[in-house]
Amino acid sequence: MPQPPGPPTPAPGNPYAADPTRTASGGPHSATPYGIAPADGGGGGDGGDGGGRDKKRKFVVIGTALAVLLAAGGAVLAVLSDDDGEKKPAASSTAPAEPHRKKPTAGPTGGGDSDHKDDNAQESDPNDVRRPGEAKVLYQTPAPDLTRRGVDAPGFWVRKGHVVKAVDTKVTAYQDNGEEKWSLSLPKAVCAAPNSATDGKAVVAYAGHRKNSCSRLALIDLDKGVKLWDHEAPESGPFGGDHSNMGMAQSGNLVGLAWFGGSAMVRVDNGKEVSPGEMSPACSVDGYAGGKVLLRAYSCNDGSAKLQQLTPAGKIKWTYVVRKGFKVSKIFSSSPAVVALSNEDRKSGGILAISDRGKERSSLALGKQSYQPQCRMDLFGTDMGACQGVAATADTFYLPTEVKPAVGSGPSNEIHAFDLDSGKRKWALKVSGRMLLPLSMDGKNLIVYEQPTLSGGGTVVSVGPGGGTPEKLLQLPRATRKTEAVLATATRIYRNGIFFIASDRVTGTTGTHEKILIAFGS
């Protein structure tokens, strides 16, 4: 296997200028700045093939990842450090595994020594010191015992009346009151999972027999807690049997798989492989994104690259030809299709909206502004659709700007709304001293998470299609603001008045009480 080059050098004065890295402000995330408007070019087409593996296209950026983790993580956690000498939580804050309990506790993680009553309450029940107007902590789920220390925990799905979380070798459902609904054990740890499900069913990947291999696939019924089938993942590409750094995306009856050295598509109902056609050995699939439709991106040794939408049967519906020298680096939305481009030197090629016929719809007018969506750690670029902090309607795309250092009340950023037909910015949202994260759409309204500050917990708000003053949906408790920050490596979902924060990584480190899931409600 070829050895990847060393980490790229960030732009002067900008710790977010390197592609895929970790940031603690929103989990194991890439911190790509999308601040360079693309040059004229690009275009659409009706043909194209993909496959193989471009030996030069994968980059390991561990050094830069650590630098950005410390920089961005401090942005969240430093805000929560009191001025009276209370010890600041480290950007890489960890917590110990605690034996799994069927009924999660109401008390959050411990916050260390503090003179503040609310902080001491973190050792017990935060609802005991809940202030007027603050949301209740409905439940908190302690981390289970781990098969090994430090595991990624992909897989979180919200269902009617319950949620499902995968951690290590267990997939567990929790009712809205926090009680365990069911729990399913797998032979080895879950190592990859799609963000979406199909009719209440999701395909997950778990560790295979080879070291660092993510080669077993299983279909889980998220409502009943049963495993419907279990197969080896298909093998393809020059390193097809390795299945390391697996990325997954699910849409309808299709699941796209991409790993370092190969890719495949399988059916959800039976796990059998689906092929859209022969692939050129000079090209390689970069990754997939799911949801309403399944998209796949691939690039070739000659510098060409394409984006394709696949039909429910796994055939090619349309192909968009990326302009020469660039490729798709992230898929922020599959429907409408909104993608980011970059070249082999990791320089941004801008953000494009693609029409449902595979033609360029617009190029977002980013100007000199730097934008920073939060995407899961993806050293090899295979988890292309796993980004938080973005949201889209049929005609509007919402994107967070890069976080600015604390001035006065604390670090902050903005959310910008872009017209997908013209690419122009429609409006901006800013809350003084708050870092903002778009979560999802509720009809035409944007749901936003305002991250916690020293004076209070985070806030979930709703913003109308024209911008304006946000409407507060949930004010999270001050007593759990440190728990929010420690759960920075997490997936956040707001549904029917309940806000969930589900950890994407469990460290198993001895110290404080680590949580994998916390739910807030009114």
Phi, psi and omega in degrees: 000133181295146178274128180288156179287171179289174184293145177288162181269125179296157176295148181305131176075004182230098181289355182258017190269007177247150182273182226335119178218179177259142168229136183280349181290343178213016178115193179284093193237154168278150184238044180295129172273127178254077185238011181245115180293138182291150175286166178299142180147197183084183180158173182244166178202176183245355183238193177128152177222171180205168178154202175053206181205118176283114187294340186261359192269354182255136183229132172263129185232048184299317181300313179292325179302316180295319181298317182286326175303314181291321182289308185284326178297321178296333180299321179279309191285329179295331178298330186270007179270124181289163180274358185266019176096004177298140183293134178285139173291144179287153180296333179258037183309134180231167181212159188276158172287146179233143182307140183295137178241141181290327177247109183300153180279165178269344184273141181275186181295153176289147184248013179081186181290140179199149177273356185268134180302317181296323180292320177296331181294341179296342178283342182235243183247115181296338179292340178292335181241023181296129181274160178304133178089350180276148178289158174277150166274107183290319174190161173225137182251119179289151178295142178280172170296142184255152174287338175204161183283134175075090179231141170291149184230064178288152176110100175209124183227137179259124179244177178286112178085356178200164174236159181234129181232133174261130176217119178059238184266004184246142168241120190230140177254137178238130176289167184295344174268003177094349181286146181290130179269315175197163177216134182239131179260138174249159182299326181219178189290141172294128184240351176200149180201147176282161177282334186248166179232168179234114181051042177076019180229141180222141175270128176242156175250139175228166189299139178265198185279343180270152180297134180061018179268140179241066198248000177256138180242141178219140176264124183248130171279111187285346178266325184258342179074037179238151177266123187267328171203164183211119185222161165287142175292147177300153176251136178201162179082170183296335178238038189301330183277356184280314178054039178269153181054053183288134170244142183227147175214136184236138176208124180058232181263020182236143171232125176265134180239133176222132179219172181290099180116359180183176179200162179194166170232140177228160176278143179290319188291330183224355178079004181283147183289144177237136180236128177280358181141171180296147182243144179286135178293348179274358182237164181213140177287127180274324180168176183234160169221138185244207185111235180294323178224168177252123175249148171226146179241142176215160181221163187231163183295339181275006178092359179272159180205153182217159174237136183230143167259136181256145177285166177303336179273357178092013176265165182278122178273313176208161179228127175255129181268116179286146181297151188304137176090354179237161175217167176286124180257330177214146173247106184282328180211137179269328179212103001292153180283120177226122187227156173254145178247153172208161176257183185292345175267009178068020174277137184294139174253014178092185180236129184242147168256132181247136182286170180285005173248007177083020178252155179292123182271314177193163171245122185296135181279081183281333181059221181268358180288141177258130182247147186220079171293162185249112184242144182301154179308127187210072186300328185252009173073018185268344182259063195292330185260010187266067180239135170256174178077020174222154177205155184211144165249186181298333184234000184223142177236134184248131188219133179275144176280170176296144181289133177264145181302160182297128173226108182079262187279344178141173180295154183206166172211186180230162170247127179250137178257128182245138173284122184285343178276320182259338184082357184277152178284133182266314180197168180229148177239131177220137175237121186305128176072017181235142171264128189251142180225112173299137180253305186190181176252141171240089190067239178266356182268144178266129175267128186234141173256119173266118187289157188294159176233181178298323186274350182187170178284180178292171181223140173253125184230164176242135181239130181292166183297341178260007183085217179090195184287128180293148174261124183287128177258316178216131170257111182287152186294146173297327183295341182247015184296327178287325175298319176302316183291319179295329177272034179295326178278078192206164171257134182240129181222134174251126182214123174048047175085001179244133178250122182252137169238115184244124183295139176261358179206138178240123186273325183069022182272137179293135179165269178249186184269110184278141180245150175252344183203135175223138182235134179243144177205170181272000000 
